[in-house]
Amino acid sequence: LSKGGREEFLKKMRAKPSRTLMASGGNEPVSDSGGSGHSVFADTFLKALREVDKTTFTAEELFHSFIKERVAGKSEQTPEYNTIKNSGHDGGDFVFTLRTASLGTVSIPAPPPSLPAEATLPPAPVVLQGHLQVNVNAPSAKVFINEEEKGTASPGSPLNMENLPTGTASIRVEAEGYESLQKTVTIQRNQWTQEVFELKRVQVASLPPPPPPPITPPLKKGGEGGFNMVLIPSGEFMAGEPNSLKGMVINAFYMDKYEVTQREYEQVMGKNPSSFKGSDRPVESVTWYEADEYCRKVGKRLPTEWEWEKAAKGGTTTIFYWGESEDMAGDYAWYNENSGKKTHPVGQKKPNNYGLYDMAGNVCEWTSTDYDSSSKIFRGGSWRYDTIYVRSSYRSGGRAPPDYSYYGYGFRCV
């Protein structure tokens, strides 16, 4: 949204009544093994409030941009966010606004030790020690205290250090592909201090383009001959939701009829990272970088976000590519109500008007489009999603860092 459009959106959310529920899971056990003594859900919720990249945001944006995928990636639970029926909900939402005060350092007092009432001990020497937690936004970041390496941290996996000398200390964090960052922090006696290091990516100087890599012909899918690609015709299509359509002109291109399977991926890449094994199931648990590398090796590429949406809609302007109603979703998509909490072999459901299969559900699909400087857009929803999130035009929350993998993320090539 433009700045003016977003302000109008937030104004609308504040003005209308909202009765919504955000829950840590459905009818299933939930994990209490989060950080800092919290459950996974509560710990992720608190981190989302610290890491969100907007000063004002809605509860739905917070849930779909941060909480849902991160909790699901660390546990067997599926967080939920829905309106409460017959409660007076009228399309509004909770709107959070960050305080202007710095949230950089938070001190958490440690619980006092307990001793048996009958214990008699000599006076303990005064030990001036405290504890430090270092949070980072870069993978496999090295942490140094006063130039002594202490360990590594990654997004969602902070480095916890106990019994450090109190007082000021020089903390330096470095990671491959990022600029190092150094801070002076104060370690308090008998307290936990949390420190967040936001590293910037290294800006690579402009260089002459490298020679093109050798092109390997696309793989054939056994038993059908041909390359199993579908021609998507050129022309204008209506992008976005039905109430906010805008014309987009896209040149003609070919797209894979099916999501890339585990058999195809392993033949090219020599590995299969998927959680749900099956040679005809879509490959998943791949990062954006791995999907991009596969496409290049077979002489193809990832689709742009708008190429993907044009192909998914199949020439329609309805909410779903099969029509306006979600009642027929089970004929076209694997989603949370019929998937059995797993992926399925590609091509088992009905195709869209262009002859493409599984453009809704089964696995989310990486695109080549940047959401911002640190994340890429994926589209289509997966086997874990409700029907509302497998709409052809749905994109809210459909983003992730390019080095992030998850068992609901796959891809297809163009």
XYZ file of C-alpha atoms in Angstrom:
414
model
C 0.000 0.000 0.000
C 1.089 3.601 -0.557
C 1.611 5.693 2.556
C -1.775 7.344 2.144
C -3.459 4.042 1.372
C -1.956 2.365 4.431
C -3.023 5.225 6.722
C -6.563 4.899 5.369
C -6.424 1.122 5.935
C -5.264 1.541 9.557
C -7.916 4.211 10.161
C -10.562 1.770 8.910
C -9.243 -1.022 11.148
C -9.411 1.256 14.221
C -12.877 2.564 13.410
C -14.695 -0.752 13.005
C -15.463 -3.181 15.852
C -13.128 -6.165 16.052
C -13.742 -9.491 17.759
C -10.836 -11.753 16.819
C -8.967 -14.596 18.478
C -5.280 -15.504 18.191
C -4.536 -18.940 19.674
C -1.373 -20.973 20.106
C -2.904 -24.043 18.458
C -6.014 -26.015 17.680
C -7.097 -29.187 19.443
C -3.483 -30.344 19.869
C -0.670 -30.283 22.474
C 1.356 -27.058 22.438
C 5.044 -26.697 23.206
C 6.310 -24.914 26.340
C 9.960 -25.019 25.236
C 10.317 -21.409 24.055
C 13.039 -19.036 25.199
C 13.289 -17.027 28.425
C 10.847 -19.297 30.278
C 8.004 -18.793 27.758
C 6.107 -21.208 25.544
C 7.077 -21.355 21.856
C 3.974 -19.315 20.965
C 4.501 -16.638 23.651
C 8.233 -16.384 22.922
C 7.541 -15.978 19.181
C 4.827 -13.377 19.879
C 7.235 -11.268 21.982
C 10.001 -11.558 19.383
C 7.557 -10.548 16.643
C 6.719 -7.353 18.553
C 10.434 -6.532 18.743
C 11.330 -7.473 15.168
C 8.349 -6.151 13.185
C 9.486 -3.700 10.503
C 6.549 -1.278 10.832
C 5.822 1.291 13.528
C 2.077 0.609 13.225
C 0.596 -2.776 12.302
C -2.494 -4.934 12.780
C -2.821 -8.171 14.707
C -3.505 -10.060 11.456
C -0.299 -8.676 9.882
C 1.680 -9.677 12.973
C 0.215 -13.197 12.906
C 0.731 -13.966 9.215
C 4.074 -12.136 8.800
C 5.811 -13.597 11.842
C 3.956 -15.837 14.233
C 2.232 -18.570 12.194
C 5.189 -19.907 10.214
C 7.768 -19.478 12.986
C 5.723 -21.348 15.592
C 4.891 -24.106 13.096
C 8.584 -24.401 12.196
C 9.594 -24.979 15.833
C 6.779 -27.254 17.013
C 3.980 -29.597 15.964
C 1.272 -27.007 16.682
C -0.605 -24.829 14.194
C -1.459 -21.333 15.537
C -4.846 -19.962 14.576
C -6.224 -16.487 13.927
C -9.939 -16.065 13.227
C -12.903 -13.811 13.840
C -15.274 -14.801 16.655
C -18.652 -15.603 15.134
C -21.788 -13.796 16.339
C -19.716 -11.493 18.557
C -20.203 -8.146 16.848
C -17.104 -8.336 14.634
C -17.462 -5.827 11.780
C -14.195 -6.000 9.825
C -11.886 -4.090 12.183
C -8.677 -5.281 13.796
C -6.406 -4.579 16.734
C -3.812 -1.953 15.761
C -0.442 -1.885 17.542
C 1.739 1.239 17.615
C 5.337 0.972 18.826
C 6.420 3.306 21.595
C 9.111 5.805 20.683
C 11.269 4.693 23.636
C 14.143 2.353 22.765
C 13.461 -1.341 23.167
C 17.087 -2.333 22.643
C 17.984 -3.602 26.135
C 15.633 -5.379 28.512
C 16.777 -6.626 31.896
C 15.098 -9.743 33.259
C 15.731 -10.515 36.926
C 16.745 -14.109 37.615
C 14.756 -16.042 40.236
C 16.464 -16.076 43.645
C 17.970 -19.426 44.716
C 16.154 -21.359 47.411
C 17.770 -23.269 50.305
C 16.320 -25.767 52.791
C 15.194 -23.997 55.932
C 17.510 -26.098 58.108
C 20.638 -25.451 56.012
C 23.403 -23.540 57.764
C 26.089 -22.179 55.476
C 29.022 -19.834 55.993
C 28.691 -16.375 54.449
C 29.170 -16.661 50.689
C 31.722 -14.434 49.005
C 30.240 -11.615 46.926
C 30.452 -12.734 43.281
C 29.697 -9.979 40.824
C 28.229 -11.910 37.904
C 25.391 -11.395 35.432
C 23.953 -13.020 32.317
C 23.648 -11.937 28.668
C 21.461 -13.021 25.737
C 22.529 -11.972 22.212
C 19.833 -11.991 19.482
C 20.781 -11.628 15.788
C 19.149 -11.371 12.361
C 21.911 -13.216 10.452
C 22.529 -16.993 10.323
C 25.543 -18.550 12.100
C 26.725 -15.226 13.510
C 29.859 -15.350 15.688
C 29.693 -13.522 19.034
C 32.779 -12.033 20.695
C 33.058 -10.512 24.184
C 36.118 -8.302 24.615
C 37.490 -9.949 21.418
C 37.099 -13.492 22.836
C 34.817 -15.723 20.750
C 31.951 -17.117 22.868
C 29.805 -19.001 20.352
C 27.288 -18.507 17.536
C 23.702 -17.272 17.232
C 21.071 -17.401 14.472
C 17.595 -15.889 13.964
C 15.340 -17.465 16.599
C 18.335 -19.158 18.309
C 20.030 -16.558 20.528
C 23.312 -17.159 22.338
C 22.760 -17.334 26.122
C 25.800 -16.676 28.320
C 25.638 -17.048 32.102
C 27.924 -15.968 34.953
C 29.729 -13.179 33.127
C 31.651 -10.452 34.976
C 29.448 -7.461 35.703
C 30.140 -4.025 34.286
C 30.664 -2.815 30.736
C 31.773 -5.204 28.003
C 32.524 -4.830 24.298
C 30.287 -7.156 22.247
C 31.066 -7.764 18.570
C 28.959 -9.861 16.166
C 30.028 -10.905 12.675
C 28.484 -13.141 9.991
C 29.378 -14.063 6.437
C 27.821 -11.638 3.949
C 27.058 -9.037 6.646
C 28.875 -6.047 8.110
C 30.158 -6.694 11.634
C 28.559 -4.721 14.472
C 30.062 -3.783 17.834
C 28.318 -2.430 20.944
C 29.241 -1.631 24.509
C 26.729 -3.151 26.932
C 26.363 -3.108 30.693
C 25.975 -6.492 32.389
C 23.968 -6.170 35.600
C 24.586 -8.278 38.696
C 22.266 -11.314 38.992
C 20.203 -10.209 35.979
C 19.668 -11.253 32.384
C 20.340 -8.569 29.791
C 18.997 -9.029 26.261
C 20.769 -7.317 23.357
C 19.626 -7.288 19.719
C 22.165 -7.008 16.871
C 20.674 -6.008 13.495
C 23.477 -6.651 10.985
C 23.440 -5.008 7.553
C 24.147 -7.004 4.421
C 27.433 -6.284 2.662
C 26.905 -4.111 -0.415
C 28.686 -5.818 -3.303
C 30.437 -3.458 -5.714
C 29.182 -3.462 -9.287
C 31.198 -5.920 -11.399
C 31.049 -6.943 -15.066
C 28.479 -9.715 -15.532
C 29.974 -13.224 -15.404
C 29.804 -15.446 -18.488
C 26.497 -17.333 -18.708
C 26.563 -20.804 -17.121
C 26.146 -23.869 -19.322
C 22.475 -24.689 -19.758
C 21.238 -28.177 -18.943
C 18.066 -29.146 -20.868
C 14.956 -29.323 -18.672
C 14.209 -32.751 -17.218
C 11.470 -34.859 -18.717
C 8.784 -36.236 -16.447
C 8.745 -39.999 -16.870
C 6.153 -41.525 -19.150
C 4.825 -38.350 -20.777
C 7.589 -37.185 -23.139
C 7.922 -33.404 -23.569
C 8.949 -31.034 -20.833
C 5.570 -30.672 -19.102
C 5.373 -26.914 -19.413
C 2.273 -24.859 -20.212
C 2.190 -21.713 -22.371
C 0.761 -18.748 -20.457
C -0.454 -16.261 -23.104
C 0.583 -12.623 -23.138
C -1.826 -9.811 -22.383
C -3.457 -7.891 -19.570
C -4.868 -9.585 -16.493
C -6.557 -8.213 -13.379
C -4.199 -8.521 -10.414
C -5.278 -8.405 -6.774
C -8.529 -9.043 -4.926
C -11.874 -8.556 -6.714
C -12.513 -5.266 -4.884
C -9.082 -3.809 -5.718
C -8.258 -5.115 -9.186
C -5.650 -3.417 -11.321
C -4.596 -4.171 -14.870
C -1.176 -5.790 -15.349
C 0.368 -6.562 -18.750
C 2.519 -9.712 -18.799
C 4.442 -11.126 -21.763
C 3.898 -14.752 -22.749
C 5.958 -17.382 -20.922
C 6.040 -21.117 -20.215
C 5.426 -22.475 -16.686
C 5.910 -25.961 -15.231
C 2.626 -27.858 -15.216
C 3.496 -29.334 -11.796
C 5.441 -28.301 -8.708
C 9.038 -29.586 -8.860
C 9.032 -33.118 -7.441
C 11.514 -34.738 -5.097
C 12.657 -37.080 -7.898
C 13.430 -34.139 -10.220
C 15.158 -32.138 -7.512
C 17.374 -35.010 -6.358
C 18.443 -35.838 -9.939
C 19.795 -32.300 -10.369
C 20.910 -31.293 -6.867
C 22.037 -34.679 -5.522
C 20.014 -34.342 -2.315
C 16.436 -34.355 -1.031
C 15.765 -32.146 2.023
C 12.011 -32.864 2.111
C 10.260 -33.768 5.359
C 7.475 -35.754 3.644
C 9.357 -38.271 1.499
C 7.931 -39.453 -1.819
C 9.465 -39.223 -5.296
C 6.281 -37.740 -6.838
C 5.558 -35.409 -3.942
C 6.677 -31.780 -4.262
C 10.129 -31.052 -2.918
C 9.889 -28.862 0.218
C 12.104 -27.549 3.000
C 14.156 -25.717 0.350
C 15.434 -22.157 0.705
C 14.878 -19.530 -1.973
C 18.563 -19.802 -2.872
C 18.247 -23.568 -3.449
C 15.097 -23.153 -5.564
C 16.793 -20.456 -7.654
C 19.896 -22.649 -8.142
C 17.795 -25.606 -9.320
C 15.941 -23.448 -11.864
C 19.213 -22.111 -13.256
C 20.736 -25.575 -13.529
C 17.849 -26.794 -15.709
C 17.884 -23.658 -17.878
C 14.831 -22.027 -16.311
C 14.092 -19.469 -13.586
C 11.626 -18.705 -10.789
C 8.471 -16.788 -11.818
C 7.907 -13.210 -10.755
C 5.072 -12.625 -8.325
C 2.785 -11.266 -11.061
C 3.663 -14.025 -13.546
C 2.691 -16.510 -10.841
C -0.651 -14.777 -10.140
C -1.552 -14.479 -13.834
C -0.834 -18.187 -14.302
C -2.745 -19.164 -11.142
C -5.894 -17.218 -12.067
C -6.062 -18.946 -15.441
C -7.884 -16.023 -17.043
C -10.495 -15.697 -14.260
C -11.310 -12.709 -12.019
C -13.007 -14.730 -9.263
C -11.753 -15.156 -5.678
C -10.552 -18.695 -6.423
C -9.538 -19.912 -9.866
C -12.465 -22.368 -9.733
C -15.057 -19.720 -8.766
C -16.316 -17.584 -5.899
C -17.111 -20.348 -3.384
C -14.652 -22.236 -1.203
C -17.006 -25.254 -1.195
C -15.203 -26.747 -4.219
C -11.713 -26.272 -2.735
C -11.306 -30.001 -2.102
C -11.576 -30.716 -5.854
C -8.654 -28.417 -6.685
C -6.366 -28.105 -3.653
C -4.709 -29.896 -0.732
C -5.260 -27.650 2.307
C -5.612 -28.074 6.074
C -9.046 -29.743 6.015
C -8.183 -32.541 3.552
C -4.381 -32.873 3.534
C -3.979 -35.040 6.632
C -1.184 -32.661 7.709
C 1.163 -33.656 4.877
C 1.948 -33.044 1.208
C 0.634 -35.253 -1.600
C 1.926 -36.365 -5.025
C 1.585 -33.597 -7.601
C -1.229 -33.526 -10.161
C -3.907 -35.400 -8.172
C -6.394 -32.506 -8.028
C -8.153 -30.728 -10.911
C -6.080 -28.184 -12.915
C -6.972 -24.551 -13.553
C -8.064 -23.187 -16.952
C -4.454 -23.075 -18.208
C -3.849 -26.733 -17.282
C -1.666 -26.011 -14.227
C -1.974 -28.288 -11.179
C -1.699 -27.469 -7.448
C -1.577 -23.686 -7.898
C -3.563 -23.637 -4.638
C -2.334 -25.632 -1.649
C 0.071 -28.598 -1.343
C 3.137 -26.307 -0.928
C 3.669 -22.543 -1.038
C 5.775 -21.567 -4.058
C 8.794 -19.248 -4.027
C 8.839 -16.372 -6.553
C 11.754 -14.227 -7.716
C 10.156 -11.024 -6.369
C 11.596 -9.157 -3.374
C 9.167 -8.232 -0.587
C 11.853 -5.959 0.860
C 15.658 -5.971 1.132
C 15.671 -9.052 3.385
C 12.797 -11.291 2.226
C 11.234 -12.919 -0.845
C 7.562 -13.437 -1.722
C 5.939 -16.884 -1.912
C 2.402 -17.542 -3.160
C -0.310 -20.193 -3.297
C -0.744 -21.450 0.269
C 0.086 -24.954 1.447
C -1.309 -28.125 3.006
C -1.378 -26.313 6.402
C -3.456 -23.311 5.248
C -7.176 -22.515 5.518
C -9.010 -21.990 2.218
C -8.926 -18.205 2.649
C -5.132 -18.337 2.301
C -5.051 -20.365 -0.948
C -6.758 -17.621 -2.970
C -4.962 -16.809 -6.231
C -4.404 -13.203 -5.146
C -3.519 -13.785 -1.473
C -0.117 -12.317 -0.563
C -0.417 -10.816 2.977
C 2.221 -12.520 5.103
C 3.547 -14.521 2.133
C 7.203 -13.684 2.632
C 10.309 -15.154 4.238
C 14.092 -14.595 4.292
C 15.740 -16.260 1.260
C 17.893 -18.467 3.514
C 14.844 -19.815 5.408
C 13.511 -23.317 4.694
C 10.215 -24.821 5.851
C 8.272 -28.001 5.136
C 5.484 -25.994 3.525
C 7.719 -24.198 0.949
C 8.370 -25.536 -2.574
C 8.479 -24.074 -6.090
C 7.962 -24.501 -9.821
C 9.939 -23.010 -12.734
C 9.202 -20.829 -15.762
